[in-house]
Rosetta silent file (secondary structure, phi, psi, omega in degrees, C-alpha in Angstrom):
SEQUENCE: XXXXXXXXXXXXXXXXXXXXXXXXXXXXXXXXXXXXXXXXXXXXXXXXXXXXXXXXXXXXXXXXXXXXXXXXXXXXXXXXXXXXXXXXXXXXXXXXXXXXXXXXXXXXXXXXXXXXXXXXXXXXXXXXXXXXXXXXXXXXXXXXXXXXXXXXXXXXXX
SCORE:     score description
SCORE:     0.000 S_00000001
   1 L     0.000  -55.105 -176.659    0.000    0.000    0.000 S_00000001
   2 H   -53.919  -51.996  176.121    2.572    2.460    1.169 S_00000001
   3 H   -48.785  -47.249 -139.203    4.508    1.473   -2.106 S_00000001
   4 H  -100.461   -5.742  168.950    2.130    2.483   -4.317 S_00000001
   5 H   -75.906   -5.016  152.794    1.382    5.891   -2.585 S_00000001
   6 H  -104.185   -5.842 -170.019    4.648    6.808   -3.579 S_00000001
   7 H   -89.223  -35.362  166.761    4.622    6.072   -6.783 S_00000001
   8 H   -44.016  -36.633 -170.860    1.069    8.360   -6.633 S_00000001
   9 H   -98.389   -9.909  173.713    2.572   11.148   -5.148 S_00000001
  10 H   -83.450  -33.203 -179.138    5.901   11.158   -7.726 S_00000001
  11 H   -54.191  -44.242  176.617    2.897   11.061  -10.875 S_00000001
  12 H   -50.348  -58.592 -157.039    1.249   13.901   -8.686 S_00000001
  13 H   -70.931  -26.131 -162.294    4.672   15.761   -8.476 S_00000001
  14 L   -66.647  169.164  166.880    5.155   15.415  -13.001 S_00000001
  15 L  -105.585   24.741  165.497    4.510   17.884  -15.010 S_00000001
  16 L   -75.595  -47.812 -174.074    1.560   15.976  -16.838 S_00000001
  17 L   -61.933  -24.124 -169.977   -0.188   16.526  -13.286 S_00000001
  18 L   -87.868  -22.363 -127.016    0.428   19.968  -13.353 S_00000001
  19 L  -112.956   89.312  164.337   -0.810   20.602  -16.861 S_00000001
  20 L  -128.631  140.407  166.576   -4.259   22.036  -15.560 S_00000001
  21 L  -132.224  125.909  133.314   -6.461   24.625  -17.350 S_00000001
  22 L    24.595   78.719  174.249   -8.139   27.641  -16.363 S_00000001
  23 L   -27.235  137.923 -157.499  -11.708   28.333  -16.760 S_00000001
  24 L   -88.538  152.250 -176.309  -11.093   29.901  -20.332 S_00000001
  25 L  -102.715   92.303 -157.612  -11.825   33.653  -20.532 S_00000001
  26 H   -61.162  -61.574  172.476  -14.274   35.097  -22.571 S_00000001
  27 H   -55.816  -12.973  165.108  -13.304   38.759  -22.764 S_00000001
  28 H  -100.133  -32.317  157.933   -9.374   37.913  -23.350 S_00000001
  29 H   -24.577  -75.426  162.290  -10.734   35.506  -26.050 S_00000001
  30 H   -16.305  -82.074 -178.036  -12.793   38.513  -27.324 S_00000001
  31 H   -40.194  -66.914  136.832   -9.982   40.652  -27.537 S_00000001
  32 H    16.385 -107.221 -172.835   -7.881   38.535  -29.162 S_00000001
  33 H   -59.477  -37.619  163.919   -9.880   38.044  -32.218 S_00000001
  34 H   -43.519  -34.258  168.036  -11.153   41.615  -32.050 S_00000001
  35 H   -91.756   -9.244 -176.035   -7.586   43.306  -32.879 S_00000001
  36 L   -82.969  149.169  177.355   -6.961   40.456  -35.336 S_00000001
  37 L   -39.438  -64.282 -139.454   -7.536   41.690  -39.169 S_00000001
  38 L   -65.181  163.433  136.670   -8.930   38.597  -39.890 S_00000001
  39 E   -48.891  133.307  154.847  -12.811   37.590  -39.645 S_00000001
  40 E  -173.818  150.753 -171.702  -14.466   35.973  -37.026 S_00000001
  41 E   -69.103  122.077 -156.639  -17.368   34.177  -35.678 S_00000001
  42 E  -120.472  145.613  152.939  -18.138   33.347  -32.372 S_00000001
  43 E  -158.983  167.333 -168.349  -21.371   30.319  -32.268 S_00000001
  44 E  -129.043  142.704 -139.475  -22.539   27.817  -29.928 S_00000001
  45 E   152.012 -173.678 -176.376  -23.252   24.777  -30.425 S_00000001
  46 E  -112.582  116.509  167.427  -22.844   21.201  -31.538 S_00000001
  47 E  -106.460  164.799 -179.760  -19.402   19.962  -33.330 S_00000001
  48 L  -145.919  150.576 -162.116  -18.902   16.938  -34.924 S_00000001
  49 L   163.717  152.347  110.057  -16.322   14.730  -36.289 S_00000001
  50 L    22.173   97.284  171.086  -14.749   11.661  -36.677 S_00000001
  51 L   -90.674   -2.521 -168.631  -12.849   11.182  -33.242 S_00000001
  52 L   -89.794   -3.340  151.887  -10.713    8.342  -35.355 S_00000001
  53 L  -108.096   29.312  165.383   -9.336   11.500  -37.247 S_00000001
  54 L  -103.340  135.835 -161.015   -7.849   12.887  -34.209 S_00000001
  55 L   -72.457  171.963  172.113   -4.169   12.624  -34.458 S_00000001
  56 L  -115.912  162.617  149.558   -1.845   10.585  -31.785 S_00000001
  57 L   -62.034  122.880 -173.290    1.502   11.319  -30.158 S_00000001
  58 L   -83.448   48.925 -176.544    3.911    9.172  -32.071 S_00000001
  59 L    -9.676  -60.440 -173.620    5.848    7.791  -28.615 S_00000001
  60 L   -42.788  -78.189 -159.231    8.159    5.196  -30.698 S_00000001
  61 L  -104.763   95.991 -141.608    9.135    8.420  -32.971 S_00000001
  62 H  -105.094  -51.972  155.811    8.299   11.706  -31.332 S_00000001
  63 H   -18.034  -36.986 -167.280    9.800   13.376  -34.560 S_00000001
  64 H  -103.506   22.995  165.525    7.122   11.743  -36.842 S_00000001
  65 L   -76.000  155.867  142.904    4.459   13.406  -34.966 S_00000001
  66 L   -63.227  124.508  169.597    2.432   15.897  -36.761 S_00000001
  67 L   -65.007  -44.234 -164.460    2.343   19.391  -35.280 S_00000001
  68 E  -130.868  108.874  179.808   -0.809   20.382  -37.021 S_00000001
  69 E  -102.719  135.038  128.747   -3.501   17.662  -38.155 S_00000001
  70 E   -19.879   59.292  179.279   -6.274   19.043  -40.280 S_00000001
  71 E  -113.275  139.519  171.525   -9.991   17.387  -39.344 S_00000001
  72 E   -67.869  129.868 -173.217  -12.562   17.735  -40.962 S_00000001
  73 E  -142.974 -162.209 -168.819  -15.768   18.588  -38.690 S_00000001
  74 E  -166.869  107.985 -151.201  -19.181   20.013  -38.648 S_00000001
  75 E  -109.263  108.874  167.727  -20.722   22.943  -36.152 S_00000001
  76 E  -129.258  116.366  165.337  -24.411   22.769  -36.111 S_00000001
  77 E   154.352 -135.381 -143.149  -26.268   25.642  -33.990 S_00000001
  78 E  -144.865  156.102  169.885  -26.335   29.860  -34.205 S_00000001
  79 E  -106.269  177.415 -155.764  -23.301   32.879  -34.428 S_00000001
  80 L  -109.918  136.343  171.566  -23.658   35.193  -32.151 S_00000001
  81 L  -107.650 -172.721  130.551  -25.620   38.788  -32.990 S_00000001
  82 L   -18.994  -68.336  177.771  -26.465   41.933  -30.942 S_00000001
  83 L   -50.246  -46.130 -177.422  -29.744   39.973  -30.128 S_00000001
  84 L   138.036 -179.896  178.511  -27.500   37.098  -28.317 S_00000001
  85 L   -41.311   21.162 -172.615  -26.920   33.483  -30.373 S_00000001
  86 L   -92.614   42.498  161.567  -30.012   33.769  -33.131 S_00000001
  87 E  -122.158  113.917  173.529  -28.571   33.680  -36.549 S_00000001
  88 E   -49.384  126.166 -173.490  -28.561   30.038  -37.649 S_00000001
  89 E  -136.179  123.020  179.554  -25.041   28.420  -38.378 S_00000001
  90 E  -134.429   92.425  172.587  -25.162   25.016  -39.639 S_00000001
  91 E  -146.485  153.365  156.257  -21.642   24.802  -41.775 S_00000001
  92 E   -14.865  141.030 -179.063  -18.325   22.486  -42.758 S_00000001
  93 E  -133.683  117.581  152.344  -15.462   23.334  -39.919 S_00000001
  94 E   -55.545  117.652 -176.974  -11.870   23.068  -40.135 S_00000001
  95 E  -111.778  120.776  166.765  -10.688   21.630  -36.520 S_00000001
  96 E  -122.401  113.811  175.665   -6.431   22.121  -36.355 S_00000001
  97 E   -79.912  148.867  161.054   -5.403   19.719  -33.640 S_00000001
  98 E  -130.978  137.683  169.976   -2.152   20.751  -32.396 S_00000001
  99 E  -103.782  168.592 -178.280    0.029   18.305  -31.052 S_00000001
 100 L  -118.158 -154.784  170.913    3.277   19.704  -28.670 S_00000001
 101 L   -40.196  -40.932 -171.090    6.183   18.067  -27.005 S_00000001
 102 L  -128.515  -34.439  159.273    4.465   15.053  -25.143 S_00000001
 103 L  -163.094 -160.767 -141.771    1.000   15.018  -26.574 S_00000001
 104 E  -107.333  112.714  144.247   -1.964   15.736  -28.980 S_00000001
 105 L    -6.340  148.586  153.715   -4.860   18.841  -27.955 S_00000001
 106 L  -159.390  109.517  157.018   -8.154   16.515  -27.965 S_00000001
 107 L  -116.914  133.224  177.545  -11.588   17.784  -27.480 S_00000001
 108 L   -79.171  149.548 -166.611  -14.439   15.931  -27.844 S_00000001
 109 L   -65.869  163.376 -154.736  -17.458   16.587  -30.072 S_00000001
 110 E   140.848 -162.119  178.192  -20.229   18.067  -28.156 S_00000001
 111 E   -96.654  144.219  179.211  -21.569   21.450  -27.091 S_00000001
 112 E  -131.671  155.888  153.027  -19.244   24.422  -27.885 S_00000001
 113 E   -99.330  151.175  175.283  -18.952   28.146  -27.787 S_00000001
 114 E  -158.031  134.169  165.276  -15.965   28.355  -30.742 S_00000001
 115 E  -103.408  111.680 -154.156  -14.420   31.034  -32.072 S_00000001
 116 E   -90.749   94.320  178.955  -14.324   30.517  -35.565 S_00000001
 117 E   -70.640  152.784 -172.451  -11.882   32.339  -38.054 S_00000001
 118 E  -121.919  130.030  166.016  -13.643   33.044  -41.253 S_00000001
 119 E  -145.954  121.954 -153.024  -11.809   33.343  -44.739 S_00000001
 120 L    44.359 -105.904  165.942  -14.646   33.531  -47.420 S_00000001
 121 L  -100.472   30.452 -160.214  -16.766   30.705  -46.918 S_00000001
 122 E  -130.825  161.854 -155.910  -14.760   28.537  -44.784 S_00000001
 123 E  -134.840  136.475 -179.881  -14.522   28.437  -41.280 S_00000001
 124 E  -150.970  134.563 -161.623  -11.812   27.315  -39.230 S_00000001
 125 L  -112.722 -173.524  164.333  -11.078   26.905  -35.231 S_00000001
 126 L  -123.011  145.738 -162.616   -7.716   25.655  -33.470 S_00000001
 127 L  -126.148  116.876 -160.129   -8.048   22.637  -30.816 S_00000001
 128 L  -158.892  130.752  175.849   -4.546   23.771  -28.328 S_00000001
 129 L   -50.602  116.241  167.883   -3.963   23.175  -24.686 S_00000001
 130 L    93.605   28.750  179.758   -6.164   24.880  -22.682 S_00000001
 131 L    74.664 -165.658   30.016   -8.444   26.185  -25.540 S_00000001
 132 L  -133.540   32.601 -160.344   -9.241   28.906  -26.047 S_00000001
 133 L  -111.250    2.434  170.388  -10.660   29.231  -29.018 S_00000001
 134 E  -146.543  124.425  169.960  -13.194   26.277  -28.223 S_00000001
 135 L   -86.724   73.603 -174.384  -15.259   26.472  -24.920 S_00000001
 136 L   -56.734  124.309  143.186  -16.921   22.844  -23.861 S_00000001
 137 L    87.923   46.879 -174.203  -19.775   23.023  -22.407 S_00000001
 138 L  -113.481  178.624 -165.556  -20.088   26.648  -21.671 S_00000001
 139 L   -52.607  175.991  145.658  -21.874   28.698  -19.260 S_00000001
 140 H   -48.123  -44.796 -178.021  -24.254   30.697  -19.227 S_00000001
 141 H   -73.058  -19.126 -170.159  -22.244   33.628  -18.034 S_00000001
 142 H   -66.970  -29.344 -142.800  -19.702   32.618  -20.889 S_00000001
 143 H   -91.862  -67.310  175.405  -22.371   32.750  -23.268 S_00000001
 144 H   -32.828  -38.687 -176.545  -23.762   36.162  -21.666 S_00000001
 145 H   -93.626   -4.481  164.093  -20.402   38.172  -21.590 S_00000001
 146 H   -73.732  -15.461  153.203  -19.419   37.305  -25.481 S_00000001
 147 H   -78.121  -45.280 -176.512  -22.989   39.115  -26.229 S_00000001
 148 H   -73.459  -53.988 -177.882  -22.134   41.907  -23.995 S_00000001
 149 H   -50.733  -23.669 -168.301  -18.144   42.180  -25.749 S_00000001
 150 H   -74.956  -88.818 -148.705  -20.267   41.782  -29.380 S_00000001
 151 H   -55.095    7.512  163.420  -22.441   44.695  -28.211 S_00000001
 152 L   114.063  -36.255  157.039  -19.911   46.745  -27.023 S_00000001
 153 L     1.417 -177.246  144.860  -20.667   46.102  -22.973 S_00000001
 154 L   -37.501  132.154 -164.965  -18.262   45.277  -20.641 S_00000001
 155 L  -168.813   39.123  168.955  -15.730   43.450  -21.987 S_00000001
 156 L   -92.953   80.515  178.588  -12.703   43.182  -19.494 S_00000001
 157 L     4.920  133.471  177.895   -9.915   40.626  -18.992 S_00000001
 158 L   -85.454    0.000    0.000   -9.924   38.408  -15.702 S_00000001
């Protein structure tokens, strides 16, 4: 018993254990994409994909990983107006898993707030440790202050 509580408390001690995230921040999210040139969409909602085209960490060959895998996915549910989440968005998604040093971003499909870059008609998010550019499963308050930053509101970094 004693043995294996040390072996618990060195796993505890790694830095896989420490690798915690953050309730994700809607108004430094905002911001973000607000000074960038580019377009983009914030919507909420349901993605979907494939999880058997989410990439792995190549252990054997850490070299042959990919940094950036490419899946295809599919965001069904509303962008965000003035009015709050009403404009229907049912469209085709780029998802770019990034893998790092030791392993691969994964989020699972389900409900998202996602901030969505737009470049004509295609839409594309990033999947990264610790988000932030896709929010599972988020609040209410999440969903409320990304309506107040659209509408001009409050809109200040935590």
């Amino acid at each position: 018993m004693f043995k294996w509580s040390g072996v618990l408390l060195a796993l505890m001690a790694s830095p896989l254990y420490a690798l915690s995230c953050s309730e994700p921040d809607v108004a430094r999210i905002f911001k973000v994409v607000d000074e960038d040139p580019t377009p983009w969409v914030i919507v909420h909602g349901t993605l979907d994909f494939d999880r058997e085209d989410l990439p792995e960490y190549d252990w054997d060959d850490p070299e042959n990983t990919v940094p950036v895998t490419r899946v295809q996915a599919k965001f069904d549910g509303h962008s965000l107006t003035r009015q709050g989440f009403t404009a229907r968005f049912r469209k085709p998604v780029t998802l770019e898993v990034e893998c790092n040093e030791v392993w691969c971003a994964w989020d699972p499909p389900g409900e998202y707030m996602a901030f969505l870059r737009q470049d004509g008609d295609q839409y594309a998010t990033a999947s990264v440790a610790c988000g932030p550019y896709l929010i599972w499963k988020p609040s209410k308050a999440q969903l409320r202050q990304a309506r107040r930053c659209l509408r001009g509101g409050s809109c200040q970094p935590k």
